[in-house]
XYZ file of C-alpha atoms in Angstrom:
581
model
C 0.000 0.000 0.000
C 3.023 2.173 0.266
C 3.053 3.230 -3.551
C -0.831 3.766 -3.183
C -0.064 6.261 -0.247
C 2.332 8.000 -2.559
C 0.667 8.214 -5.548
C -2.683 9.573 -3.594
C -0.612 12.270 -2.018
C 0.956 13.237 -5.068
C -2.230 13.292 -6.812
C -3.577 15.886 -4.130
C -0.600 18.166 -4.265
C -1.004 18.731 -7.648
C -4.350 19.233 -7.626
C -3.792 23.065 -6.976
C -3.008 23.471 -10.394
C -6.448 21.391 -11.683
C -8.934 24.415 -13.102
C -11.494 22.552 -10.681
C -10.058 24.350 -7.867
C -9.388 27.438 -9.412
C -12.873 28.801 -8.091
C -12.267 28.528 -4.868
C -8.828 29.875 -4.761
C -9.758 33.586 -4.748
C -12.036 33.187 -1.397
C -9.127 31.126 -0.059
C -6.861 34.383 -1.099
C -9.407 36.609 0.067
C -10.244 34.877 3.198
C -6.661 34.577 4.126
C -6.372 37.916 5.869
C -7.157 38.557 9.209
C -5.007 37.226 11.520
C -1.422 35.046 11.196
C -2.878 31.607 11.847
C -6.197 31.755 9.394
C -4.646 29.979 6.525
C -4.316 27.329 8.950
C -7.803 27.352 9.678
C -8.686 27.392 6.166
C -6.516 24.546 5.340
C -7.478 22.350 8.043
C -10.610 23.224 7.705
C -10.933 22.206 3.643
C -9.012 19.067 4.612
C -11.432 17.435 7.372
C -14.555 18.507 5.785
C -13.676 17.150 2.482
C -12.530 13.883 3.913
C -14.992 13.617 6.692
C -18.150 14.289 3.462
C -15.905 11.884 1.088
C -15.748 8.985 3.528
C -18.667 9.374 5.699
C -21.439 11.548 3.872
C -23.406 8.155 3.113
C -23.591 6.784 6.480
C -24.631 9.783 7.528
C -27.387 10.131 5.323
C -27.992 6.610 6.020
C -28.411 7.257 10.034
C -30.431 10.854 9.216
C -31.894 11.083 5.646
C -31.704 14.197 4.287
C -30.966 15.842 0.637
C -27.235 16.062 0.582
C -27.785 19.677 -1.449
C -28.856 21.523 1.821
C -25.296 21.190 2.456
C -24.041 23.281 -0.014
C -26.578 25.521 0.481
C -25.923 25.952 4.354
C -21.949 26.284 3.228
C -23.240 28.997 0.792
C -24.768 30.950 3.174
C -21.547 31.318 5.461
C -19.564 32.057 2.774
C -21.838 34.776 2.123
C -21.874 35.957 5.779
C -17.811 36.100 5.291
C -18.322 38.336 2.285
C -20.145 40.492 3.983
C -17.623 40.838 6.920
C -15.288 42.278 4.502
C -17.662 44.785 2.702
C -19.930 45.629 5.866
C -17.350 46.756 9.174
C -20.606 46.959 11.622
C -21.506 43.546 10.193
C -17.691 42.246 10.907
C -17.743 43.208 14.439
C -21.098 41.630 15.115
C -20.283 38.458 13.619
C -16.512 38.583 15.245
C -18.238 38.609 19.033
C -20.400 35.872 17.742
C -17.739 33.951 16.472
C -15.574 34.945 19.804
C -18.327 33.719 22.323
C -19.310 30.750 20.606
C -15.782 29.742 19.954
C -15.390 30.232 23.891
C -18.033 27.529 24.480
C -15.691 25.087 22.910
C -12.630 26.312 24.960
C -11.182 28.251 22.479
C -9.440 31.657 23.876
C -10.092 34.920 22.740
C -6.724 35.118 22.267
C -7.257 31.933 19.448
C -10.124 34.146 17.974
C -7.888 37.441 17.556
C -5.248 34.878 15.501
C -8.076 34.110 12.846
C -8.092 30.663 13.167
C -11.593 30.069 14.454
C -12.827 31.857 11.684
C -10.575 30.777 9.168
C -11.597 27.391 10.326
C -15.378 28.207 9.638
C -14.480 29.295 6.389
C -12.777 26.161 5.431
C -15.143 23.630 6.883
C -17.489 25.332 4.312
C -15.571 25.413 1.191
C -14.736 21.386 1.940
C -18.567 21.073 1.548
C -18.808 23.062 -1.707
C -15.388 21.684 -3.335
C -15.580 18.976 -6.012
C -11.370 17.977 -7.225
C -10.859 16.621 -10.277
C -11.126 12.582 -9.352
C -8.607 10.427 -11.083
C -9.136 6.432 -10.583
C -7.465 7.149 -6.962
C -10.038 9.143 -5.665
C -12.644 7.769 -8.046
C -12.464 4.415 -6.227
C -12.376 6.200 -2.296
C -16.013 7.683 -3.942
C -16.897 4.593 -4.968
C -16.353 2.441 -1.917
C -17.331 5.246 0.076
C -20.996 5.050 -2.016
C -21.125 1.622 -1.001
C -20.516 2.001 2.229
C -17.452 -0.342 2.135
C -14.828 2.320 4.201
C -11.902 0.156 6.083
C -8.343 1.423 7.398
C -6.796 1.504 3.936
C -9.531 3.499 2.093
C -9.213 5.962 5.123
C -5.419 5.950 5.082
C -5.314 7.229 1.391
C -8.005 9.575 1.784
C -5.854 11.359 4.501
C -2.659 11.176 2.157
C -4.470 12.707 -0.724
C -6.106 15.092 1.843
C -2.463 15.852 3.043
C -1.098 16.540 -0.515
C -3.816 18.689 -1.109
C -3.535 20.904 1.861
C 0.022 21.475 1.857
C 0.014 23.886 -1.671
C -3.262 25.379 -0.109
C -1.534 26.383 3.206
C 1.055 28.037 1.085
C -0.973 30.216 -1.056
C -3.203 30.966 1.997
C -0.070 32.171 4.128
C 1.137 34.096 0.470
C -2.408 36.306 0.857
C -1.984 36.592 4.232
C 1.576 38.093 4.265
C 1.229 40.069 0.831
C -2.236 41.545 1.832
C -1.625 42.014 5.673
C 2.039 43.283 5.791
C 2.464 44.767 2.418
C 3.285 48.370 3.072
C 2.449 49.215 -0.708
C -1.081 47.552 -0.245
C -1.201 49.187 3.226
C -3.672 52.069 1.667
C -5.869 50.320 0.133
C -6.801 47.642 2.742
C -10.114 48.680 3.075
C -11.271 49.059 -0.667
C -8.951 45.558 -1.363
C -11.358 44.120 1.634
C -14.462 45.627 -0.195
C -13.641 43.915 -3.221
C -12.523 40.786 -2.103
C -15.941 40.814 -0.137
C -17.553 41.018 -3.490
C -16.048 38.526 -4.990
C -16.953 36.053 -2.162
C -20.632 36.921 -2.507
C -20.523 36.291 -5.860
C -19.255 33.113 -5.393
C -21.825 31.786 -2.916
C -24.408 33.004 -5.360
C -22.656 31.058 -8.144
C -23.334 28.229 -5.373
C -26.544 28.444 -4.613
C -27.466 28.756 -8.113
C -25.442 26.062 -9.176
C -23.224 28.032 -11.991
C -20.339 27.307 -10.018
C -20.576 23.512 -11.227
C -20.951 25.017 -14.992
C -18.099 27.012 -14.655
C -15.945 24.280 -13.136
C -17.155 22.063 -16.160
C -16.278 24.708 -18.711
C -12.877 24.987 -17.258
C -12.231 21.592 -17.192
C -13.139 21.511 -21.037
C -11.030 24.358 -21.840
C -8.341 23.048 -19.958
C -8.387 19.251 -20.173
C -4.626 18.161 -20.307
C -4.865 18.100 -16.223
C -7.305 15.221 -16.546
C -5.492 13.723 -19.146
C -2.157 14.056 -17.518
C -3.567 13.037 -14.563
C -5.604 9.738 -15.553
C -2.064 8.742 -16.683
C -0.509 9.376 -13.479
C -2.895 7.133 -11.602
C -3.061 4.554 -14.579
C 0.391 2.781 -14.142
C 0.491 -1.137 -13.479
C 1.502 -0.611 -9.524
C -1.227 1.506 -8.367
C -4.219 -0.385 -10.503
C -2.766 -3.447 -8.852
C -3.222 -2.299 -5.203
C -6.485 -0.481 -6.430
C -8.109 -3.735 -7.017
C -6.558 -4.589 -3.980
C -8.558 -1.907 -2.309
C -12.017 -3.154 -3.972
C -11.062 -6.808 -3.237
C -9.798 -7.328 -0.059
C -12.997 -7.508 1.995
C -14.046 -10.423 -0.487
C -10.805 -12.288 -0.274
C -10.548 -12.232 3.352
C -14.039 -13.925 3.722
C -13.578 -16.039 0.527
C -10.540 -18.088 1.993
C -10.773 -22.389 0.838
C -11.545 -24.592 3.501
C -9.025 -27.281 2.688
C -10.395 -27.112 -1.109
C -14.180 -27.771 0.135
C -16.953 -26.135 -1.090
C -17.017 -24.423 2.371
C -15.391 -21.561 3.144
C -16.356 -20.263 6.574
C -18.613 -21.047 9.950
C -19.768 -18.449 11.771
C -23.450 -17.713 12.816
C -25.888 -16.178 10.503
C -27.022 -12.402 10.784
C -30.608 -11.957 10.512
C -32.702 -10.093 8.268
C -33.428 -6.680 9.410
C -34.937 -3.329 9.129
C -36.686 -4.994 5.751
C -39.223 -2.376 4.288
C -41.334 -5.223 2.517
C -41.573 -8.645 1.855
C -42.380 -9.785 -1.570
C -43.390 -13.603 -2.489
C -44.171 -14.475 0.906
C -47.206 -13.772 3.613
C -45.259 -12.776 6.505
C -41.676 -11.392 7.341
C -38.858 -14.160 7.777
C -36.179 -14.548 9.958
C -33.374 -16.895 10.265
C -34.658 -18.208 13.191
C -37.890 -19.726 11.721
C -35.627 -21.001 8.659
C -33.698 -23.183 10.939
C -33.833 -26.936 10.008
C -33.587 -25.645 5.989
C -30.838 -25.351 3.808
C -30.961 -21.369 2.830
C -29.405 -19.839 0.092
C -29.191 -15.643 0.805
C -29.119 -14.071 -2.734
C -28.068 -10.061 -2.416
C -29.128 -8.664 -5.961
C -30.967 -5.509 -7.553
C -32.512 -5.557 -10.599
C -30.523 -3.669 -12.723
C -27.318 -5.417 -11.741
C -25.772 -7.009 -15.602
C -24.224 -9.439 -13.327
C -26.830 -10.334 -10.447
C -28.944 -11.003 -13.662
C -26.632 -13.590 -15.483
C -26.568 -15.278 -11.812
C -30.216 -15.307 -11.494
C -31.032 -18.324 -13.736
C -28.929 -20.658 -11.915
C -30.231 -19.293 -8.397
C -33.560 -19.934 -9.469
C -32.820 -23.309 -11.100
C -31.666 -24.077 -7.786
C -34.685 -23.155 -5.744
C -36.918 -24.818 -8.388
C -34.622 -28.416 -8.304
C -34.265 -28.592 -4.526
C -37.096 -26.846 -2.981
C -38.949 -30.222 -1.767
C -35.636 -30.930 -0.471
C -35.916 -28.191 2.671
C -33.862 -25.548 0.477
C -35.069 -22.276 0.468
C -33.899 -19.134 -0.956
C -34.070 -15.354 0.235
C -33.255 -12.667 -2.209
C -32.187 -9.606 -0.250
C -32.828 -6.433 -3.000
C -30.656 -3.443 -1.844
C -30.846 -0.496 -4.594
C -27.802 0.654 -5.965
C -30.027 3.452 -7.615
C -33.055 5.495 -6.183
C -35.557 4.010 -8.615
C -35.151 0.541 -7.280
C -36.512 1.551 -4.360
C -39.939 1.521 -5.714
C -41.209 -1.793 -4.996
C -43.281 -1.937 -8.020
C -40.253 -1.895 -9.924
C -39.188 -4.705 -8.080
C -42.348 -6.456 -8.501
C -41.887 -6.319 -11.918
C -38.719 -7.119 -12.250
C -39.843 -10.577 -9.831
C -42.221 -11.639 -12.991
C -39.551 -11.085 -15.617
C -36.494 -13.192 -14.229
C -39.257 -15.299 -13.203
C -38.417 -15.605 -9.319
C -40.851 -17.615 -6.880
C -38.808 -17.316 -3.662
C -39.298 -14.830 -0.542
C -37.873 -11.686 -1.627
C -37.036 -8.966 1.507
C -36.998 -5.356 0.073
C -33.869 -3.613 1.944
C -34.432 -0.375 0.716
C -32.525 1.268 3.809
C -29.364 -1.124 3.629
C -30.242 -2.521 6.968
C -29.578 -6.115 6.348
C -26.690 -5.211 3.646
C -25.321 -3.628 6.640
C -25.928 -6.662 9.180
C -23.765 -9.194 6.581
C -21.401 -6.487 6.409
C -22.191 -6.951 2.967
C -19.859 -5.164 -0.290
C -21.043 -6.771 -3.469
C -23.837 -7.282 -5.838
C -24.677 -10.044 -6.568
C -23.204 -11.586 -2.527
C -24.627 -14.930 -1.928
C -24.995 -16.661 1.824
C -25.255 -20.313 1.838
C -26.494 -21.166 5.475
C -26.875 -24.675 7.117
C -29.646 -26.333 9.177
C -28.216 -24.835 12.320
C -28.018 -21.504 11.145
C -24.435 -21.044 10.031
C -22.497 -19.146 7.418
C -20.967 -22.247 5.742
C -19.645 -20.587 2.199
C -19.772 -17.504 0.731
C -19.055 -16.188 -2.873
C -19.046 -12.521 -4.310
C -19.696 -12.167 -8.071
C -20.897 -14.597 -10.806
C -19.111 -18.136 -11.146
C -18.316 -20.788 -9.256
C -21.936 -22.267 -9.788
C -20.652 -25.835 -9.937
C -19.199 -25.276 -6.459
C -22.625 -23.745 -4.935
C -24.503 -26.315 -5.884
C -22.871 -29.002 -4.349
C -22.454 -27.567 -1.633
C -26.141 -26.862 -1.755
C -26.276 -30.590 -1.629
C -23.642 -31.870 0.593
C -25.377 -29.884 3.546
C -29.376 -30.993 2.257
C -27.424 -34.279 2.040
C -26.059 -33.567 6.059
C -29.869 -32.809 6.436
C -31.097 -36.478 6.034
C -31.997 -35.668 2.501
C -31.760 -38.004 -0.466
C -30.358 -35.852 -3.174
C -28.828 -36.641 -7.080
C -25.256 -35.865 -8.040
C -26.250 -34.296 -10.705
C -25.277 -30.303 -11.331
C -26.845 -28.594 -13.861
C -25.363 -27.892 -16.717
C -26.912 -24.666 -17.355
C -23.609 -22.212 -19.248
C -21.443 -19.870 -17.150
C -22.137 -16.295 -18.831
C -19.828 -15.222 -16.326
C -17.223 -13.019 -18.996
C -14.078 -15.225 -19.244
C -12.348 -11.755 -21.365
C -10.893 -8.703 -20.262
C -14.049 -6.364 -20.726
C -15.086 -2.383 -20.339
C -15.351 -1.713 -16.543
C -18.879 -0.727 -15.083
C -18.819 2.737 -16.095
C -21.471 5.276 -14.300
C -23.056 8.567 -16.025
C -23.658 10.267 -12.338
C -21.243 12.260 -10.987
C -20.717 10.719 -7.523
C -18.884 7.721 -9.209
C -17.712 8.882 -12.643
C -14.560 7.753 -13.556
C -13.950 7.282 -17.652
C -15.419 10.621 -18.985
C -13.220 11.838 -21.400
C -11.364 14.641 -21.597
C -11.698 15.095 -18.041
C -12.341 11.850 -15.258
C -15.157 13.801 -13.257
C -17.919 16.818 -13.507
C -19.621 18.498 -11.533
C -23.478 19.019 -11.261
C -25.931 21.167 -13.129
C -27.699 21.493 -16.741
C -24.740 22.237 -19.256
C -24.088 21.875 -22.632
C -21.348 19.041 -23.903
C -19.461 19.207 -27.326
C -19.259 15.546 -28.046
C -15.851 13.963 -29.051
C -15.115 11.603 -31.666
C -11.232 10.937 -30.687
C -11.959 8.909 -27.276
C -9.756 6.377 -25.294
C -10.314 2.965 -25.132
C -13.262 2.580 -22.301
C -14.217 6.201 -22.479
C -17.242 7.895 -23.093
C -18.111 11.490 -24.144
C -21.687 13.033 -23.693
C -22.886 15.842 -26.515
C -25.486 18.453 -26.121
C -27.506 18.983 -23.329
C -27.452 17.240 -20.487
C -28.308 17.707 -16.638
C -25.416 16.071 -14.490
C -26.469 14.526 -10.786
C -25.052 12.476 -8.417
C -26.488 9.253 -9.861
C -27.417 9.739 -13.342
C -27.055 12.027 -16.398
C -30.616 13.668 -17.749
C -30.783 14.030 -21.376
C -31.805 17.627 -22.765
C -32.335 18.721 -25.945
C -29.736 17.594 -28.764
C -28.358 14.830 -26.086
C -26.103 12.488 -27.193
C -22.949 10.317 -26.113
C -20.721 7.588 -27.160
C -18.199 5.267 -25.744
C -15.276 3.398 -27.256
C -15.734 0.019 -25.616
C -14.611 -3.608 -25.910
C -17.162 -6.348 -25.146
C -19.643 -8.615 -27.516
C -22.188 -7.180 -25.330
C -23.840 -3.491 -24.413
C -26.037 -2.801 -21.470
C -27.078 0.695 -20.192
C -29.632 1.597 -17.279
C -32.002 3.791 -18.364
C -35.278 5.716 -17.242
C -38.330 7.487 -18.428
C -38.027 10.279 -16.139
C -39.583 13.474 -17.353
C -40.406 11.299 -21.029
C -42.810 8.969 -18.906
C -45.427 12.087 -18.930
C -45.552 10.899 -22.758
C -45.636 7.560 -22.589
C -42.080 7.419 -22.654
C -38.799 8.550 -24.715
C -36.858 7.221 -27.852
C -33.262 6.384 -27.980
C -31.585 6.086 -31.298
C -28.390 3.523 -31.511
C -25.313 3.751 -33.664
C -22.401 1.384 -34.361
C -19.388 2.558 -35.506
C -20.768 5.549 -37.085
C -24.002 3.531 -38.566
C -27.303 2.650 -37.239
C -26.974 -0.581 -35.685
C -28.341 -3.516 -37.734
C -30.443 -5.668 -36.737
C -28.329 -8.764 -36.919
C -26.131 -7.319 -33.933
C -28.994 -5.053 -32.064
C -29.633 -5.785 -28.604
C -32.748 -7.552 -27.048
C -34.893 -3.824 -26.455
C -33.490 -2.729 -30.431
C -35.919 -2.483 -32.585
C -34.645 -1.155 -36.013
C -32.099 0.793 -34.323
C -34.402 2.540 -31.553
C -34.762 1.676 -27.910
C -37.830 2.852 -26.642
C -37.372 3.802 -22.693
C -40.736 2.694 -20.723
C -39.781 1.910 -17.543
C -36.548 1.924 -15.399
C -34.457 -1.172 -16.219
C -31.554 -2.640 -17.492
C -31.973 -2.582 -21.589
C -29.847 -4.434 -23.845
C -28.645 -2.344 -26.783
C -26.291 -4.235 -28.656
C -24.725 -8.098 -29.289
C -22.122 -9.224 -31.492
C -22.922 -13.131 -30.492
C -20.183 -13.839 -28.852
C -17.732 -11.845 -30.834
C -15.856 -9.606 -28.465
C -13.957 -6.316 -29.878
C -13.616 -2.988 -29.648
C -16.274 -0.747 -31.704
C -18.153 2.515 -30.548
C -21.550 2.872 -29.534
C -23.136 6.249 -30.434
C -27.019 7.248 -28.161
C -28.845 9.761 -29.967
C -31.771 11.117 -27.126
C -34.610 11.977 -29.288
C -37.031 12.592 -26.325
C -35.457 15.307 -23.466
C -35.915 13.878 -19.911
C -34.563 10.312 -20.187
C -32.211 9.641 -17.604
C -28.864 7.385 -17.798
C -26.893 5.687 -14.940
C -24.652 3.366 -16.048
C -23.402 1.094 -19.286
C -22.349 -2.756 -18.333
C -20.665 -5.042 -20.350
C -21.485 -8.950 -21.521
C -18.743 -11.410 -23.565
């Protein structure tokens, strides 16, 4: 992990020349004066608040839901206070007793207050909040885990190196406004009119904020300027720090995948229960693993939309179907990975299609995700008559391996049961494919030119001249945290390598007409119908309802091509493209 550590803290001391922190560097100039240890305060205060939101801001809107904007909105609003401190004197010494008794209530001298760094503090904590870096695949993969609630030591460890880099080349150019402002006799004069101004300029900025244009100009930066990203993406992209990324995403699921002396079983340990389940589908009463005792059980963790918790679903419900007469029963926990698959309609539906007659327990809030300290979709539990863990498995595969030991333990049961496995195909990719790549900006990783953007309705020029697994959008679109909203003229493309497209799509604001269109292109043409996915028809994909759809496969045929999506109806919204051999 020692290379990891280095590369993340290099990555964050270069971030100060990224254009994504350009607009915040003139309130951290402006903000720097006013005592000889507020760029201190500022730094420190950027670093925790940016970590703390990075790691942490989904188990706390886990414990107390809220909408995650009121954040930046509360952060705009101090900012805006500190603007007016500068332009407003009265206003300054108001808010400075303020400041000076409540910072007194925490132990904090008045001495500690005259220095700046309360304040400067304050003013730090806030522009954490408001901050988005440029993400290369270091940080990308913190967001990621951190989205999935799947934080240990090491993600922690090279959040605070990146932190570190990052506030290093901040705490310079703080303590560079502080001395040039505060002790430059030339500058002396004008204090008060240089205060005024800077005051204006943090106003404006916690307008851009609240309105959002911040994000847009951040984007338009970052399109202007997009070597960073580039440069950047090739930093993070060497064979040594991929390695110990997967690492990173891996190492919970190694650690609880260990053989048991080449068995079928892996582990032992008692089963958690199900809890905090917001419905139960397929069954007439909530189940726990108490009244399961004396059956085999089979806990499936799976949403709907998952590419690869649907090319494990056949075999899981060949299973149930072979051996339920046996005492073998399955659960299939759905935690969303998205906010429409919290619906349970959705769900419903999606119970019909992949034609699933087990118990399924809606765990909408994460609750029994949590319990099995869970990290993976699709996660399966295998569970003996007593109630124990006996093997576990993350990811499709290894069905041969399940399934007997599906039997050996109905076998340990008193059951009579057949030898024979099914011999249903492994679509489990046996290729290198394109990674899992996500249109929100929370987890965005392979946008190119740049490897992250920030939120609000903006217009894209599409490119033509991508990388190898990246995508470009074109037009208008409207960027949030989970998904990218087509607007008028939307298009994008990605240069991928599979045999097989997927991409999650919604009605949205197009369900008010019955739902949108989405034209398809292959490698500049509009795809045929000989290698059009399942929801193709004639080269359009008409968006319904909020699934997985199919768009395009080559039968088997794996290579690299590029998929162009023309939006012809504004309001259909796109989370993520998966990949099939």
């Amino acid at each position: 992990m020692i290379i990891l550590f280095f590369f993340a803290f290099i990555s964050g001391f270069v971030t100060i020349f990224a254009p994504c922190i350009w607009p915040i560097l003139p309130i951290v100039l402006s903000s720097s004066t006013g005592g000889h240890r507020k760029p201190l305060g500022i730094t420190l205060g950027i670093m925790l608040s940016f970590a703390l939101l990075t790691l942490f801001l989904s188990y706390f809107v886990k414990l107390i839901p809220f909408d995650t904007n009121y954040l930046r909105i509360f952060a705009a609003i101090i900012i805006a206070l500190l603007g007016l401190t500068l332009i407003i004197p009265k206003f300054s010494i108001i808010l400075e007793g303020f400041v000076s008794r409540f910072a007194g209530r925490f132990g904090s001298s008045n001495q500690t207050s005259k220095t700046g760094f309360f304040s400067g503090f304050i003013t730090g904590l806030s522009l954490g909040v408001v901050w988005t870096p440029c993400a290369g695949p270091i940080l990308a993969t913190i967001a990621t885990l951190a989205a999935t609630q799947s934080v240990n030591l090491a993600t922690v460890l090279v959040t605070f190196f990146y932190v570190i880099g990052v506030g290093i080349p901040l705490f310079i150019f703080s303590e560079f406004g502080n001395r040039i402002f505060g002790k430059s006799k030339l500058l002396s004069k004008y204090t008060i009119t240089l205060q005024r101004v800077f005051g204006i300029i943090i106003l404006l900025t916690a307008l851009l904020i609240l309105t959002g244009y911040d994000t847009v100009l951040e984007t338009k930066l970052l399109k202007y300027f997009p070597s960073y990203s580039n440069a950047l993406n090739s930093f993070e992209s060497n064979t040594a720090v991929k390695k110990q990324l997967n690492s990173l995403k891996n190492t919970s699921a190694l650690n609880k995948s260990q053989d048991f002396n080449n068995s079928p079983f892996n582990t032992d340990y008692q089963a958690p229960d199900f809890v905090g389940i917001t419905k139960w589908l397929n069954t007439n009463k909530p189940l726990s693993i108490k009244d399961l005792k004396g059956k085999v059980v089979l806990v499936d963790f799976w949403t709907y939309t998952c590419i690869n918790c649907i090319r494990t679903l056949p075999h899981v419900t060949s299973w149930y179907q072979k051996y339920k007469d046996k005492g073998f029963v399955v659960i299939g926990v759905h935690t969303p990975e998205f906010q429409f698959e919290h619906e349970t309609d959705n769900i419903e539906n999606a119970i019909k299609m992949y034609n699933i007659h087990y118990p399924v327990a809606q765990d909408n809030n994460y609750a029994t995700w949590t319990n099995y300290n869970n990290e993976y979709w699709p996660a399966e539990y295998l569970i003996d008559v007593n109630g124990n863990v006996r093997r576990t498995h993350f990811g499709e595969g290894k069905y041969d391996q399940t399934e007997m030991a599906i039997q050996q333990l109905l076998k340990q049961s008193g059951e009579n049961v057949s030898q024979k496995l099914d011999n249903m195909p492994d679509q489990t990719p046996k290729v290198q494919l394109s990674p899992e790549t996500y249109l929100g900006s929370k987890r965005m990783q392979y946008y190119y030119p740049s490897l992250a953007l920030s939120n609000g309705e903006q217009n894209f020029t599409l490119s033509d001249n991508l990388n190898i697994n990246s995508f470009s959008f074109g037009g208008n679109w409207n960027i949030t945290n989970e998904t990218a909203i087509a607007g008028k003229t939307a298009v994008l493309n990605y240069n991928f390598i599979a045999g097989k497209v997927y991409i999650i799509l919604r009605p949205g604001a197009a369900a008010k007409t019955g739902g949108g269109k989405v034209k398809v292109y292959l490698d500049g043409r509009v795809i045929d119908n000989s290698v059009s996915g399942a929801d193709d028809n004639n080269g359009i994909i008409t968006v319904n309802s909020d699934r997985l759809y199919s768009l395009v496969d080559l039968h088997g045929k794996v290579g690299q091509h590029v998929i162009k999506l023309q939006f012809e109806t504004p309001g259909i919204e796109a989370y993520t493209f998966t990949f099939g051999q």
